[in-house]
Amino acid sequence: MNKALLFINGEIPKSIPDFNYPYSIISCTDGAYTQYVYKYPIKINYISGDMDSISLPHIPQDIPFIITPDQNKTDFHKALEILINKGIREVDIWGASGKESDHFIGNLSTALFFKNQIKITFHDDYSIFFFTDKKTKLRGVKNKIISLIPFFETRGITTTGLQYPLNNDVLSFATRIGTRNRACLDEISVSYSQGELLIYIGK
């Protein structure tokens, strides 16, 4: 399995990921470790970052540190580079949203940058969200809120199984975006021809 779990330093999750899932790597940035990860009953493979956010009185001696001092990149960006270099092709992210909104927007930008190199799924207490491929099917979503967010104009969007279906439609920032739709079926499909599309699935 080439799937990882990564914690970053956004809003502290109230819910806890499934630590029984057989992740190849479980890691976190230094700020996430300081804020909440050290409280979890899990083994962290390593901590990464520029180490400007480690402030615990007792720095863990049994967890490797990967120091990434490049200030031209965020700790999230550098954490993804590490995972890609380790052969990881899919990652679940916790702690990307909440707190400072500029960090959250920056995290979305980083995810879009790496979209073709690693499959990134964000998780928080309210939803999961990800940049989708041009064709995707979602299962187990009946009655859940589904939002389709274009980056920044997405053409040829067609859906099945949604309360308000789209048929070769265009979504665009500042004109029309696809928030607060709802899944009518347990399995829905979303496809598009041009642009990028972020999908939110409410929990």
CSV table of C-alpha atoms in Angstrom, one decimal:
chain,number,residue,atom,x,y,z
A,1,MET,CA,0.0,0.0,0.0
A,2,ASN,CA,1.3,3.5,-0.9
A,3,LYS,CA,-1.0,5.6,1.2
A,4,ALA,CA,-0.1,8.0,3.9
A,5,LEU,CA,-1.7,9.9,6.7
A,6,LEU,CA,-0.4,13.5,7.3
A,7,PHE,CA,-1.4,15.9,10.0
A,8,ILE,CA,-0.8,19.7,9.4
A,9,ASN,CA,-1.3,22.7,11.7
A,10,GLY,CA,-4.8,24.0,11.0
A,11,GLU,CA,-7.8,23.6,13.2
A,12,ILE,CA,-7.4,20.8,15.7
A,13,PRO,CA,-9.7,17.9,14.7
A,14,LYS,CA,-12.4,16.9,17.2
A,15,SER,CA,-12.8,13.6,15.5
A,16,ILE,CA,-9.9,11.1,15.2
A,17,PRO,CA,-8.9,9.3,12.0
A,18,ASP,CA,-9.1,5.6,11.8
A,19,PHE,CA,-5.7,4.7,13.1
A,20,ASN,CA,-6.3,1.0,12.3
A,21,TYR,CA,-6.1,1.7,8.6
A,22,PRO,CA,-2.9,0.2,7.2
A,23,TYR,CA,-1.2,3.4,6.2
A,24,SER,CA,2.4,3.0,4.9
A,25,ILE,CA,3.4,6.2,6.6
A,26,ILE,CA,1.9,8.4,9.4
A,27,SER,CA,3.7,11.8,9.7
A,28,CYS,CA,3.0,15.3,10.8
A,29,THR,CA,4.5,18.8,10.5
A,30,ASP,CA,6.2,20.3,13.6
A,31,GLY,CA,3.3,22.7,14.3
A,32,ALA,CA,0.7,19.9,14.2
A,33,TYR,CA,2.8,17.7,16.5
A,34,THR,CA,3.0,20.5,19.1
A,35,GLN,CA,-0.7,21.4,18.8
A,36,TYR,CA,-2.3,18.0,19.0
A,37,VAL,CA,-0.7,15.0,17.4
A,38,TYR,CA,1.4,14.2,20.5
A,39,LYS,CA,-1.8,13.5,22.3
A,40,TYR,CA,-2.9,10.7,19.9
A,41,PRO,CA,-2.3,7.0,20.7
A,42,ILE,CA,-0.4,6.4,17.5
A,43,LYS,CA,3.2,5.9,16.3
A,44,ILE,CA,4.4,8.7,14.1
A,45,ASN,CA,7.0,7.7,11.6
A,46,TYR,CA,8.6,11.2,11.5
A,47,ILE,CA,8.0,14.9,12.0
A,48,SER,CA,8.9,17.4,9.3
A,49,GLY,CA,9.2,21.1,9.0
A,50,ASP,CA,11.5,24.1,9.7
A,51,MET,CA,11.2,23.4,13.4
A,52,ASP,CA,10.0,26.9,14.2
A,53,SER,CA,6.8,25.5,15.7
A,54,ILE,CA,8.1,22.9,18.1
A,55,SER,CA,7.5,24.2,21.6
A,56,LEU,CA,6.8,21.2,23.8
A,57,PRO,CA,8.9,21.1,26.9
A,58,HIS,CA,10.1,17.6,26.0
A,59,ILE,CA,11.0,17.1,22.4
A,60,PRO,CA,10.4,13.4,21.5
A,61,GLN,CA,13.7,11.6,21.1
A,62,ASP,CA,12.2,8.5,19.6
A,63,ILE,CA,10.6,10.2,16.5
A,64,PRO,CA,12.8,11.1,13.6
A,65,PHE,CA,12.9,14.8,12.5
A,66,ILE,CA,13.2,15.7,8.8
A,67,ILE,CA,14.3,19.4,8.9
A,68,THR,CA,13.1,21.3,5.8
A,69,PRO,CA,14.5,24.9,6.2
A,70,ASP,CA,13.4,26.3,2.8
A,71,GLN,CA,11.3,29.3,3.6
A,72,ASN,CA,10.1,29.7,0.0
A,73,LYS,CA,7.8,26.7,0.6
A,74,THR,CA,5.2,26.0,3.3
A,75,ASP,CA,5.7,23.0,5.6
A,76,PHE,CA,2.7,21.4,3.9
A,77,HIS,CA,4.3,21.7,0.5
A,78,LYS,CA,7.6,20.3,1.8
A,79,ALA,CA,5.8,17.4,3.6
A,80,LEU,CA,4.1,16.4,0.3
A,81,GLU,CA,7.5,16.5,-1.4
A,82,ILE,CA,8.9,14.1,1.2
A,83,LEU,CA,6.0,11.7,0.8
A,84,ILE,CA,6.3,11.7,-3.0
A,85,ASN,CA,10.0,11.0,-2.8
A,86,LYS,CA,9.2,8.1,-0.5
A,87,GLY,CA,6.9,6.6,-3.2
A,88,ILE,CA,3.6,7.6,-1.7
A,89,ARG,CA,0.9,8.2,-4.2
A,90,GLU,CA,-2.2,8.8,-2.0
A,91,VAL,CA,-2.5,10.8,1.3
A,92,ASP,CA,-5.2,11.7,3.8
A,93,ILE,CA,-4.7,15.1,5.2
A,94,TRP,CA,-6.1,16.3,8.6
A,95,GLY,CA,-5.7,19.8,10.0
A,96,ALA,CA,-5.7,21.7,6.6
A,97,SER,CA,-8.7,23.9,7.3
A,98,GLY,CA,-9.8,26.3,10.0
A,99,LYS,CA,-7.8,28.8,12.0
A,100,GLU,CA,-6.1,31.3,9.6
A,101,SER,CA,-8.0,31.4,6.3
A,102,ASP,CA,-4.9,32.4,4.3
A,103,HIS,CA,-3.3,29.1,5.4
A,104,PHE,CA,-6.3,27.2,4.3
A,105,ILE,CA,-6.4,28.9,0.9
A,106,GLY,CA,-2.6,28.3,0.6
A,107,ASN,CA,-3.2,24.6,1.4
A,108,LEU,CA,-5.7,24.4,-1.5
A,109,SER,CA,-3.2,26.0,-3.8
A,110,THR,CA,-0.6,23.5,-2.8
A,111,ALA,CA,-3.0,20.6,-3.3
A,112,LEU,CA,-3.7,21.8,-6.8
A,113,PHE,CA,0.0,22.1,-7.6
A,114,PHE,CA,0.6,18.5,-6.6
A,115,LYS,CA,-2.7,17.1,-8.0
A,116,ASN,CA,-1.0,15.1,-10.8
A,117,GLN,CA,1.7,13.7,-8.5
A,118,ILE,CA,-0.2,12.5,-5.5
A,119,LYS,CA,-3.9,12.0,-4.7
A,120,ILE,CA,-4.8,14.3,-1.8
A,121,THR,CA,-8.0,14.0,0.3
A,122,PHE,CA,-8.6,16.5,3.0
A,123,HIS,CA,-10.6,15.6,6.1
A,124,ASP,CA,-12.1,17.8,8.8
A,125,ASP,CA,-14.9,17.5,11.3
A,126,TYR,CA,-17.5,18.6,8.7
A,127,SER,CA,-16.5,17.3,5.3
A,128,ILE,CA,-14.0,15.6,3.1
A,129,PHE,CA,-12.8,17.5,0.0
A,130,PHE,CA,-10.4,16.9,-2.9
A,131,PHE,CA,-9.5,18.0,-6.4
A,132,THR,CA,-11.2,15.4,-8.6
A,133,ASP,CA,-10.1,13.7,-11.9
A,134,LYS,CA,-12.1,14.5,-15.0
A,135,LYS,CA,-14.3,11.5,-14.3
A,136,THR,CA,-15.1,10.2,-10.9
A,137,LYS,CA,-17.7,8.1,-9.1
A,138,LEU,CA,-18.6,8.6,-5.4
A,139,ARG,CA,-20.2,5.9,-3.4
A,140,GLY,CA,-21.9,5.8,0.0
A,141,VAL,CA,-23.1,9.4,-0.3
A,142,LYS,CA,-26.9,9.3,-0.4
A,143,ASN,CA,-28.4,12.4,1.3
A,144,LYS,CA,-25.1,14.0,1.8
A,145,ILE,CA,-24.3,17.6,0.8
A,146,ILE,CA,-22.2,17.7,-2.3
A,147,SER,CA,-20.5,21.0,-3.4
A,148,LEU,CA,-18.7,21.5,-6.7
A,149,ILE,CA,-16.2,24.3,-6.6
A,150,PRO,CA,-14.6,25.4,-9.9
A,151,PHE,CA,-10.9,26.5,-10.1
A,152,PHE,CA,-11.5,28.9,-11.6
A,153,GLU,CA,-13.6,28.1,-14.5
A,154,THR,CA,-14.7,24.5,-15.2
A,155,ARG,CA,-16.5,23.5,-18.4
A,156,GLY,CA,-18.5,20.5,-19.5
A,157,ILE,CA,-19.6,19.5,-16.0
A,158,THR,CA,-22.1,16.6,-16.1
A,159,THR,CA,-23.5,14.8,-13.0
A,160,THR,CA,-25.7,11.9,-12.2
A,161,GLY,CA,-27.4,11.2,-8.9
A,162,LEU,CA,-27.6,14.8,-7.6
A,163,GLN,CA,-30.8,16.7,-6.6
A,164,TYR,CA,-29.8,19.5,-9.0
A,165,PRO,CA,-28.1,17.8,-11.9
A,166,LEU,CA,-25.7,19.5,-14.3
A,167,ASN,CA,-25.5,18.6,-18.0
A,168,ASN,CA,-22.5,19.9,-19.9
A,169,ASP,CA,-22.6,23.0,-17.6
A,170,VAL,CA,-20.0,25.7,-16.8
A,171,LEU,CA,-19.2,26.7,-13.3
A,172,SER,CA,-17.0,29.8,-12.6
A,173,PHE,CA,-15.8,31.8,-9.7
A,174,ALA,CA,-17.7,35.1,-9.3
A,175,THR,CA,-20.6,34.0,-11.6
A,176,ARG,CA,-21.8,30.5,-10.6
A,177,ILE,CA,-20.5,27.8,-8.4
A,178,GLY,CA,-22.1,24.5,-7.3
A,179,THR,CA,-22.5,24.7,-3.5
A,180,ARG,CA,-25.0,22.8,-1.4
A,181,ASN,CA,-26.2,20.3,-3.8
A,182,ARG,CA,-27.4,16.9,-2.4
A,183,ALA,CA,-26.9,13.3,-3.4
A,184,CYS,CA,-30.1,11.5,-4.2
A,185,LEU,CA,-28.4,8.1,-4.8
A,186,ASP,CA,-25.8,6.1,-3.0
A,187,GLU,CA,-23.6,6.4,-6.0
A,188,ILE,CA,-23.1,9.5,-8.0
A,189,SER,CA,-20.9,10.5,-10.9
A,190,VAL,CA,-19.2,13.8,-11.8
A,191,SER,CA,-17.3,14.5,-15.0
A,192,TYR,CA,-15.9,17.6,-16.7
A,193,SER,CA,-13.9,18.5,-19.7
A,194,GLN,CA,-11.8,21.6,-18.9
A,195,GLY,CA,-10.5,23.3,-15.8
A,196,GLU,CA,-10.2,22.0,-12.3
A,197,LEU,CA,-12.9,21.0,-9.9
A,198,LEU,CA,-12.9,20.7,-6.1
A,199,ILE,CA,-15.5,18.4,-4.5
A,200,TYR,CA,-16.8,18.7,-1.0
A,201,ILE,CA,-18.7,15.9,0.6
A,202,GLY,CA,-20.5,16.7,3.9
A,203,LYS,CA,-20.3,14.3,6.8
